Short mmCIF file of N, CA and C in Angstrom, two decimals:
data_model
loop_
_atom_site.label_atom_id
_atom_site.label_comp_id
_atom_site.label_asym_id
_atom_site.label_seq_id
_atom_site.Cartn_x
_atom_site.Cartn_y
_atom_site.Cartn_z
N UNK A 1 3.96 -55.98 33.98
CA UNK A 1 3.76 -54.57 33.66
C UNK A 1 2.80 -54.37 32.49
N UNK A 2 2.32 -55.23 32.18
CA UNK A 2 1.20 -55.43 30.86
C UNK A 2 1.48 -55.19 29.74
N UNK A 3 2.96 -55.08 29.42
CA UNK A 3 4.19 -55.16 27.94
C UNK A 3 4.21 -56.28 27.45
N UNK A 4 4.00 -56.84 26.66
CA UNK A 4 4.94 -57.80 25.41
C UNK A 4 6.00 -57.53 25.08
N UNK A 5 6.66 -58.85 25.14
CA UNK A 5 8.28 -58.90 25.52
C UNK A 5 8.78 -60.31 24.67
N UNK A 6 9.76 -60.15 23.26
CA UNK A 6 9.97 -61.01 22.44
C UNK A 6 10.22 -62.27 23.24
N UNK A 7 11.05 -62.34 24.59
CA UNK A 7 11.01 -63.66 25.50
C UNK A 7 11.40 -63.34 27.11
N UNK A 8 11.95 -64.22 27.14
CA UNK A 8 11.78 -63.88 29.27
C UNK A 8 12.84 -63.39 29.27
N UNK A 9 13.95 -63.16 28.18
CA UNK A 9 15.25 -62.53 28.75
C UNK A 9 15.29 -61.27 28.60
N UNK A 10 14.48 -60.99 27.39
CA UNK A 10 13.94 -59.16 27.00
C UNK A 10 13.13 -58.48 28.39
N UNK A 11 12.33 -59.15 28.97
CA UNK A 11 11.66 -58.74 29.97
C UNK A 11 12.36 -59.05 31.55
N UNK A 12 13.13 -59.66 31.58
CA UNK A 12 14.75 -59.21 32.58
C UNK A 12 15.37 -58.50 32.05
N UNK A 13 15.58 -58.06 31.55
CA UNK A 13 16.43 -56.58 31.40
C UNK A 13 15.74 -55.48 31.78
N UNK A 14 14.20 -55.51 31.53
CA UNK A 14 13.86 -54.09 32.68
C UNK A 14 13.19 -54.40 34.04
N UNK A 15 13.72 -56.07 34.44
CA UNK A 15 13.19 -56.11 35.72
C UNK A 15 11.87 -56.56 36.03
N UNK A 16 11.10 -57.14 35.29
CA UNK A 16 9.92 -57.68 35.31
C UNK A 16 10.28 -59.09 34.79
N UNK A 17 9.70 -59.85 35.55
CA UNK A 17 9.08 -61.61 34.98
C UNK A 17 8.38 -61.61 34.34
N UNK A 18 8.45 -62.75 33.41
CA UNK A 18 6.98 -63.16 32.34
C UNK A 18 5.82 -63.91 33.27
N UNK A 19 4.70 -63.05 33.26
CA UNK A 19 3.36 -63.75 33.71
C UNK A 19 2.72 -64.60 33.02
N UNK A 20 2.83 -65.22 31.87
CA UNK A 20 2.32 -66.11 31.18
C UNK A 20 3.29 -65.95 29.94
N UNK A 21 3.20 -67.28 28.95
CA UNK A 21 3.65 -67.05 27.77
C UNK A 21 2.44 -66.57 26.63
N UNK A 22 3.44 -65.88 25.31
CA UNK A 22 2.18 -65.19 24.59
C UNK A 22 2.01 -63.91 24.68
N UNK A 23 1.13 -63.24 23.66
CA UNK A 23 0.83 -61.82 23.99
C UNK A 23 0.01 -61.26 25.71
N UNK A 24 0.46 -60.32 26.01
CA UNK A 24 -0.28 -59.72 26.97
C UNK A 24 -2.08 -58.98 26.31
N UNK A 25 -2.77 -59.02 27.13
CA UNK A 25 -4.13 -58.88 26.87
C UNK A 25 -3.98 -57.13 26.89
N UNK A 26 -5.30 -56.73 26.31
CA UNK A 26 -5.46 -55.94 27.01
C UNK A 26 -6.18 -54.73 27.85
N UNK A 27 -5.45 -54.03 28.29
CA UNK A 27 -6.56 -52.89 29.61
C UNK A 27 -6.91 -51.79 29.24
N UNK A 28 -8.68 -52.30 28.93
CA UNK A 28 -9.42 -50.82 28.54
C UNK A 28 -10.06 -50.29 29.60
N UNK A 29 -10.40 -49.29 29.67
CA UNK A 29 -11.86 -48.89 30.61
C UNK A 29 -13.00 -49.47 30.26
N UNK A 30 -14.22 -49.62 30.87
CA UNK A 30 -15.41 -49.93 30.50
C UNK A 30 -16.66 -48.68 30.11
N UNK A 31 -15.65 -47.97 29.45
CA UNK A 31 -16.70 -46.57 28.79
C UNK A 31 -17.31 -47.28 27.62
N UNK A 32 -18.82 -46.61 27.35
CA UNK A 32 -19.23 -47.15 25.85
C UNK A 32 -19.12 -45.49 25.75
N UNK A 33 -17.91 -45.61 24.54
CA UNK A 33 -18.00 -44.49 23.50
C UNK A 33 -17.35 -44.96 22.28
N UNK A 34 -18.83 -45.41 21.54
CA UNK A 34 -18.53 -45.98 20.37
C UNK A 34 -17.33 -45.60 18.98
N UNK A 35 -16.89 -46.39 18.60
CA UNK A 35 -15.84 -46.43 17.32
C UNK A 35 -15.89 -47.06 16.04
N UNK A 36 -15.90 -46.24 15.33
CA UNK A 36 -15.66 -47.07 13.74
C UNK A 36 -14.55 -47.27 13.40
N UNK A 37 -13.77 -48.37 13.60
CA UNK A 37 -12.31 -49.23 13.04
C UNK A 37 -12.27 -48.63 11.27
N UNK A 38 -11.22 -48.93 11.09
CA UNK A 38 -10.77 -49.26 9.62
C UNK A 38 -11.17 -50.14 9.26
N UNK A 39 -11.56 -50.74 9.91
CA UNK A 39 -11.95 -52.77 9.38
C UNK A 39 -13.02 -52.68 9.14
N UNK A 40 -14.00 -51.67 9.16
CA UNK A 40 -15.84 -51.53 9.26
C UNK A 40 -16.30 -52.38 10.35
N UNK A 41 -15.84 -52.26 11.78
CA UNK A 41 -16.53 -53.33 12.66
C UNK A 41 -16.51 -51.79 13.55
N UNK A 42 -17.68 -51.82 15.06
CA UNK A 42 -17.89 -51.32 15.53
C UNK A 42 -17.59 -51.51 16.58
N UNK A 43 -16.65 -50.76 17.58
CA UNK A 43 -15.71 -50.87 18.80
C UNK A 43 -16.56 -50.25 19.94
N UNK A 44 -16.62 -51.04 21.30
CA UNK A 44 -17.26 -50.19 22.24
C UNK A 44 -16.42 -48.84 22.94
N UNK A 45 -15.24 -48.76 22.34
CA UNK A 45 -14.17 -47.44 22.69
C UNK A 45 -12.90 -47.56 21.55
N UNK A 46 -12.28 -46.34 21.63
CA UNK A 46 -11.33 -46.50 21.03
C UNK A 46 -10.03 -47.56 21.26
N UNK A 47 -9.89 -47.90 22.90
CA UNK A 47 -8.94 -49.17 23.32
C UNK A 47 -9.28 -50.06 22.60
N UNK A 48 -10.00 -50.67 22.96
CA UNK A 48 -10.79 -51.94 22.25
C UNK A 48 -10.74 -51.87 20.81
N UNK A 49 -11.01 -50.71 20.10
CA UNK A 49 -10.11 -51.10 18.99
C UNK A 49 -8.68 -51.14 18.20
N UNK A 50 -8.18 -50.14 18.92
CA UNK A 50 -6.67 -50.53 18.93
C UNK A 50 -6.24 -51.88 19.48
N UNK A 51 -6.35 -52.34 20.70
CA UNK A 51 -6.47 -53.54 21.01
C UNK A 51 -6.76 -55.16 19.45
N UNK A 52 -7.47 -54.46 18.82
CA UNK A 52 -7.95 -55.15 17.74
C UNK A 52 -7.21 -55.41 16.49
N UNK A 53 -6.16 -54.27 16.74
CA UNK A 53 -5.58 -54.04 15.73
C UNK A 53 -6.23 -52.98 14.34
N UNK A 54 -7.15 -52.06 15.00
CA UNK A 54 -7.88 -51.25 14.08
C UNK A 54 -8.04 -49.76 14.56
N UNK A 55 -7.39 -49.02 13.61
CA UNK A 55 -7.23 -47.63 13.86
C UNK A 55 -8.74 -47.19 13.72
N UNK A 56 -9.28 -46.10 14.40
CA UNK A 56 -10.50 -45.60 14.22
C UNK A 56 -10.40 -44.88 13.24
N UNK A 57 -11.70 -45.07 12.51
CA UNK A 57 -12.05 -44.36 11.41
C UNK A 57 -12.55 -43.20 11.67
N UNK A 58 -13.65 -43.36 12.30
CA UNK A 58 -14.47 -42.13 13.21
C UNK A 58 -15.66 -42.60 14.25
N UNK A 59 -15.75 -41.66 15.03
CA UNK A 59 -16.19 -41.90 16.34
C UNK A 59 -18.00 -41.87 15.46
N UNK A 60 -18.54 -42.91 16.68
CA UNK A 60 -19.79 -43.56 16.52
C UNK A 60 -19.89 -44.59 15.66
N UNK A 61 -20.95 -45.45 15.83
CA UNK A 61 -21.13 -46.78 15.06
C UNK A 61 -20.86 -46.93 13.35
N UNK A 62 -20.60 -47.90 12.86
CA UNK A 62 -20.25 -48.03 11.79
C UNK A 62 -21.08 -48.25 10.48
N UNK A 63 -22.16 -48.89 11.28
CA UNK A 63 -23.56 -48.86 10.43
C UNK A 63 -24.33 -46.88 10.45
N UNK A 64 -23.98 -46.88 11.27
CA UNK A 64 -24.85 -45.48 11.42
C UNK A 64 -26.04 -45.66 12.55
N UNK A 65 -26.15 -46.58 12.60
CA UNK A 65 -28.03 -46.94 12.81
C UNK A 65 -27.25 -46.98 14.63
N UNK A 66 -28.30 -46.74 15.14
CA UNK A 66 -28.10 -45.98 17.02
C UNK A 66 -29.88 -46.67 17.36
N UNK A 67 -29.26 -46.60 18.65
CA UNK A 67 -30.83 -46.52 19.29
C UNK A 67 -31.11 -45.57 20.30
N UNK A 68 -29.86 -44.98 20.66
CA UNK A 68 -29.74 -43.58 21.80
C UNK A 68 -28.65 -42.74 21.38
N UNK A 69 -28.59 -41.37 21.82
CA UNK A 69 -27.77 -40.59 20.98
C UNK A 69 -26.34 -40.90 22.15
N UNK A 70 -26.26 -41.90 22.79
CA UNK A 70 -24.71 -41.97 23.66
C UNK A 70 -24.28 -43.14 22.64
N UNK A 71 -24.19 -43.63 21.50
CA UNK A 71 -23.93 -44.13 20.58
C UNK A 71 -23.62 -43.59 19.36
N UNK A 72 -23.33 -42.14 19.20
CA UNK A 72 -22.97 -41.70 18.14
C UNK A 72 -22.15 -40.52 18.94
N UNK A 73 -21.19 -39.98 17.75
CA UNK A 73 -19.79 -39.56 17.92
C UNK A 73 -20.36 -38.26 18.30
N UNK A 74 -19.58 -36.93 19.14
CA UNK A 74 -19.59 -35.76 19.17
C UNK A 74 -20.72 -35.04 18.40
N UNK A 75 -21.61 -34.33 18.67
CA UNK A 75 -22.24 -33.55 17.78
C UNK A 75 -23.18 -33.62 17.07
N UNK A 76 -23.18 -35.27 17.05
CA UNK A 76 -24.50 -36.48 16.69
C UNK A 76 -25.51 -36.44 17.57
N UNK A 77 -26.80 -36.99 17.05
CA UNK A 77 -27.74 -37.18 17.91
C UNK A 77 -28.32 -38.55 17.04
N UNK A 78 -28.93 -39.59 18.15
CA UNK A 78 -29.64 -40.49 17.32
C UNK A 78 -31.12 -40.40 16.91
N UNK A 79 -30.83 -39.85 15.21
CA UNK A 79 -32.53 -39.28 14.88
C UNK A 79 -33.23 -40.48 14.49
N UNK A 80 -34.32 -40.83 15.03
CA UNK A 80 -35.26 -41.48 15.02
C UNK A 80 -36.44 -40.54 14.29
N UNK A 81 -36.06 -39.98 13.34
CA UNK A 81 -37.74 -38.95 12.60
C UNK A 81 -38.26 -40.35 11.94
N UNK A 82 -39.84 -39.72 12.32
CA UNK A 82 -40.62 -40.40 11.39
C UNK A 82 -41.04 -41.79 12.43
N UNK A 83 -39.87 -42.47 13.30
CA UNK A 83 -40.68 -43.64 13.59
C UNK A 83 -40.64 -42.80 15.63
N UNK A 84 -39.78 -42.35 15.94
CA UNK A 84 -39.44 -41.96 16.93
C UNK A 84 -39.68 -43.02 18.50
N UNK A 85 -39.18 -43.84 17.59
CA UNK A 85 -39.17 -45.20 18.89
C UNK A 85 -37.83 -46.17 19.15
N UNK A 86 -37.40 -45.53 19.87
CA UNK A 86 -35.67 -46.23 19.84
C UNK A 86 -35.69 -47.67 19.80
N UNK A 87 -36.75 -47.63 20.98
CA UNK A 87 -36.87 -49.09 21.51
C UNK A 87 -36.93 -50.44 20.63
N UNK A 88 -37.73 -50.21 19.23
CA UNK A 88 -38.10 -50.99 18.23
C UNK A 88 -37.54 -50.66 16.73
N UNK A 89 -37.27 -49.46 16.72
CA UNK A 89 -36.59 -48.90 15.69
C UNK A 89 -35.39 -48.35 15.68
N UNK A 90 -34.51 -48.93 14.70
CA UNK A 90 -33.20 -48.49 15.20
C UNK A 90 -33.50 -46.93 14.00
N UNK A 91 -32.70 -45.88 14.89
CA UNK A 91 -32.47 -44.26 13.91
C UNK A 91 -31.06 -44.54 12.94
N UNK A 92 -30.68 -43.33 12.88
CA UNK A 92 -29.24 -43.17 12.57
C UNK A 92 -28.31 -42.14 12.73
N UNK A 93 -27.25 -42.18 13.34
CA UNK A 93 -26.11 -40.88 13.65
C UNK A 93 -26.57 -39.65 12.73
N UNK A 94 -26.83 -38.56 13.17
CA UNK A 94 -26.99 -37.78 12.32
C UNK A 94 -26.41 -36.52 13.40
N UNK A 95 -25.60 -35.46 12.43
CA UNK A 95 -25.27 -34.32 12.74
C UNK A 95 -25.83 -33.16 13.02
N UNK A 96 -25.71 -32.75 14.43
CA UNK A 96 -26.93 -31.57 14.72
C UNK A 96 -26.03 -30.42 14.40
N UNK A 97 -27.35 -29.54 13.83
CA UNK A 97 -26.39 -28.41 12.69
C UNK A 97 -26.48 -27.89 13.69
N UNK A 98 -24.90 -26.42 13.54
CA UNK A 98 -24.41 -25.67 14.32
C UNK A 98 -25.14 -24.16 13.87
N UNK A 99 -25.82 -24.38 12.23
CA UNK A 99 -26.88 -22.76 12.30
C UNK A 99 -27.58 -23.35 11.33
N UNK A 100 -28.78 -22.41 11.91
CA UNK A 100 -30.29 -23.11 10.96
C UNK A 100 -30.71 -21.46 10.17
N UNK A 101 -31.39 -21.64 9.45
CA UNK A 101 -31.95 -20.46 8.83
C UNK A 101 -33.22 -19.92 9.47
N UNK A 102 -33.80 -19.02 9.61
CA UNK A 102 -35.29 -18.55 10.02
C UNK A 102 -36.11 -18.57 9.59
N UNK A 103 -35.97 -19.41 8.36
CA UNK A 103 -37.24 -20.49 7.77
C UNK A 103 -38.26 -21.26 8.64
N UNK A 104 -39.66 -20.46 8.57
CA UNK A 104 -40.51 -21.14 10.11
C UNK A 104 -40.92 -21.89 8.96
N UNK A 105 -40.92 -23.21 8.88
CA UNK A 105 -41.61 -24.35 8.40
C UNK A 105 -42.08 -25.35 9.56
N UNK A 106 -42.79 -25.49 10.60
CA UNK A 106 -43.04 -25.69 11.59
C UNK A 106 -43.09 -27.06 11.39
N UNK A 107 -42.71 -28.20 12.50
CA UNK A 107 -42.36 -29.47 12.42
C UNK A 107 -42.71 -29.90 13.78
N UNK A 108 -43.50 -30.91 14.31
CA UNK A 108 -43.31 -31.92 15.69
C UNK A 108 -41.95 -32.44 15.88
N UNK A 109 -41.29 -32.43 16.97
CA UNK A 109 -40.37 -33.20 17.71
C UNK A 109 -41.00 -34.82 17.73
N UNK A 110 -39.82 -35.12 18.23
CA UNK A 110 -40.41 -36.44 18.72
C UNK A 110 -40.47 -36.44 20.59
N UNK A 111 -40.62 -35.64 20.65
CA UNK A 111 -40.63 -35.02 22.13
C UNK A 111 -41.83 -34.48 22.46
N UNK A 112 -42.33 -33.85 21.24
CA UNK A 112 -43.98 -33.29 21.51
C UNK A 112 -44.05 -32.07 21.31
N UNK A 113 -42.38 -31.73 21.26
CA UNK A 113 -42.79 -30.17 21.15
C UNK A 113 -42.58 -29.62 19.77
N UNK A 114 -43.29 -28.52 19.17
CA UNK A 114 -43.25 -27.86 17.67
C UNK A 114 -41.94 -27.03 17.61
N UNK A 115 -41.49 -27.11 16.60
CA UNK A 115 -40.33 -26.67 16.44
C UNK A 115 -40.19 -25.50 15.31
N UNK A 116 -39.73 -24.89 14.84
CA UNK A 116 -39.41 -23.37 13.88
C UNK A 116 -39.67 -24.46 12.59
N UNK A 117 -38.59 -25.16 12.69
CA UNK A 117 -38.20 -25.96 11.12
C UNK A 117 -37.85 -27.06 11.75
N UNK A 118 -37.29 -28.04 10.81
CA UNK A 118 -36.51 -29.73 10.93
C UNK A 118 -34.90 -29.19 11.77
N UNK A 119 -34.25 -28.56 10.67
CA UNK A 119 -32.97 -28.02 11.31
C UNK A 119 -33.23 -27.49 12.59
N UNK A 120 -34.38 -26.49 13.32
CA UNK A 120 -34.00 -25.95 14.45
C UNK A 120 -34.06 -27.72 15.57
N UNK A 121 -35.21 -28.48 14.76
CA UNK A 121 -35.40 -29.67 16.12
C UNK A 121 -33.97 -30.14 16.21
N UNK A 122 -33.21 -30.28 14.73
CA UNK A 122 -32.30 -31.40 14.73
C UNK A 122 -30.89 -30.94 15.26
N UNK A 123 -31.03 -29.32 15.71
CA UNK A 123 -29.86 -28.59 16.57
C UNK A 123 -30.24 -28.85 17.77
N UNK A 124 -31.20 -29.38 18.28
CA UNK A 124 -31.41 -29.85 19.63
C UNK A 124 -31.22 -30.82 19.73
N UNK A 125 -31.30 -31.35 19.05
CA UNK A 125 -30.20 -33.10 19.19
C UNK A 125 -31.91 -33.87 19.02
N UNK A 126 -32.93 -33.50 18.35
CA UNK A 126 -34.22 -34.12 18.57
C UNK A 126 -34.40 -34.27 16.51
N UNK A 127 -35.41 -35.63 16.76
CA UNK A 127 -35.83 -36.24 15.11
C UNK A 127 -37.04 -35.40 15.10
N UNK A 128 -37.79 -35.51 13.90
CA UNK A 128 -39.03 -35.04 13.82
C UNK A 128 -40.23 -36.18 13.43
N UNK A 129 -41.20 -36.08 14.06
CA UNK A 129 -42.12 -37.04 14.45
C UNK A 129 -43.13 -36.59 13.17
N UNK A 130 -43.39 -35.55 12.95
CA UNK A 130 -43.89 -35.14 11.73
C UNK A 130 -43.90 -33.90 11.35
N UNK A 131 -44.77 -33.17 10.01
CA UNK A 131 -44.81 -31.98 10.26
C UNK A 131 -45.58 -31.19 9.97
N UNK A 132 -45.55 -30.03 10.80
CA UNK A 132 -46.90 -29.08 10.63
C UNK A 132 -46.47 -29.43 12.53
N UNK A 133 -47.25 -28.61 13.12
CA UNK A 133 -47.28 -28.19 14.83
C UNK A 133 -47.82 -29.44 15.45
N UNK A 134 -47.47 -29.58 16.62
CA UNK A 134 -47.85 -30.61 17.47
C UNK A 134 -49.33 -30.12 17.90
N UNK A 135 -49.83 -31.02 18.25
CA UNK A 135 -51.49 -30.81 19.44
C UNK A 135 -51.16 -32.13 20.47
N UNK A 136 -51.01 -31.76 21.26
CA UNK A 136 -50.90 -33.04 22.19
C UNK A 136 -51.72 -32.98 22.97
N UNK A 137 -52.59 -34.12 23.36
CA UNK A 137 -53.71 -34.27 24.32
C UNK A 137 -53.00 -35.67 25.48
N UNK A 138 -53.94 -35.53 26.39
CA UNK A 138 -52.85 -36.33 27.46
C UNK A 138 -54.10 -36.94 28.26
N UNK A 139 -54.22 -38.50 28.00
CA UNK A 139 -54.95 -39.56 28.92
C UNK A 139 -54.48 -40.41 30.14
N UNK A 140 -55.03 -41.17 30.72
CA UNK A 140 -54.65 -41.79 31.73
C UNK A 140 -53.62 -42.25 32.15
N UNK A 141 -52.66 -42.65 30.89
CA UNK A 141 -51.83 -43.78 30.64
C UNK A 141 -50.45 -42.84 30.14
N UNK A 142 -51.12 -42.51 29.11
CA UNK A 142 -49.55 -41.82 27.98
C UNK A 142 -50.09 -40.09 27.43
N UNK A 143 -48.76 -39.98 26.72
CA UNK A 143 -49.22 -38.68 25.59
C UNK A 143 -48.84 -38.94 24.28
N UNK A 144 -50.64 -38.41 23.79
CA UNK A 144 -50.32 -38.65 22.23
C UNK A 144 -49.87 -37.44 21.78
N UNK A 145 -48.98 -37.95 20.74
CA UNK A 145 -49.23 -36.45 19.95
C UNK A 145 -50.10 -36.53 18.62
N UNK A 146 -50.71 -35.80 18.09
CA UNK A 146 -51.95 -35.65 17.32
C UNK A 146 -51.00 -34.72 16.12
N UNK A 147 -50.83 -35.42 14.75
CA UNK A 147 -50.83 -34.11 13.85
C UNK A 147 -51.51 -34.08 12.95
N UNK A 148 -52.54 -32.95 12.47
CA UNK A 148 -53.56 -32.74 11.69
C UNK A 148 -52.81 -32.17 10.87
#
């Protein structure tokens, strides 16, 4: 029944045999929704770290540092400003604000597109690539973005 049971006579009394001696293992799902333990180690779910013996601290990685925003907790996005390359650069969990001010300080995404301010990109769950407005021109291959 996938219980730990002090010996084989505890586990006859509710009718189950011992399948091996020793602790029982145990059964997580295979979701990645990352966890920060108490222990500062980084869990691919909350099972797995209970399993570990480590209460979650809080949801998403423990370093901070992400390379996609399905690695950081609720509400997070993984901002990559400034290098905006997951692939080679790790970002870090950062919280997309729930209200921005109407401060137009105009900023590039890392998406390409210009944004009001930093806060409006970073309520879209997007880093900022630089700032001042995007110009994007588009060749054979890729799109740059250009900021003058």
């Amino acid at each position: 029944d996938g219980e730990t049971y002090e010996n084989s006579c505890m586990a006859g009394t509710v009718g189950v045999s011992v399948a091996h001696p020793g602790p029982c293992g145990c059964l997580c799902e295979l979701i990645y929704d990352p966890v920060c333990g108490d222990d500062g180690e980084t869990y691919a779910n909350s099972c797995l770290a209970e399993c570990a013996g480590a209460a979650v601290d809080h949801d998403g990685t423990c370093s901070g540092q992400c390379s996609f925003d399905g690695e950081c907790g609720d509400g997070e996005f993984c901002d990559h400003s400034g290098a905006c390359d997951g692939d080679t650069d790790p970002g870090h969990c950062a919280v997309k604000p729930m209200i921005c001010t109407g401060e137009v300080d105009e900023v590039c995404g890392c998406d390409g597109v210009t944004y009001g301010n930093a806060c409006e990109a970073n309520a879209e769950g997007m880093g900022v690539a630089a700032e001042g407005p995007c110009d994007v021109m588009e060749d054979d291959e890729d799109v740059i973005i250009i900021n003058d």
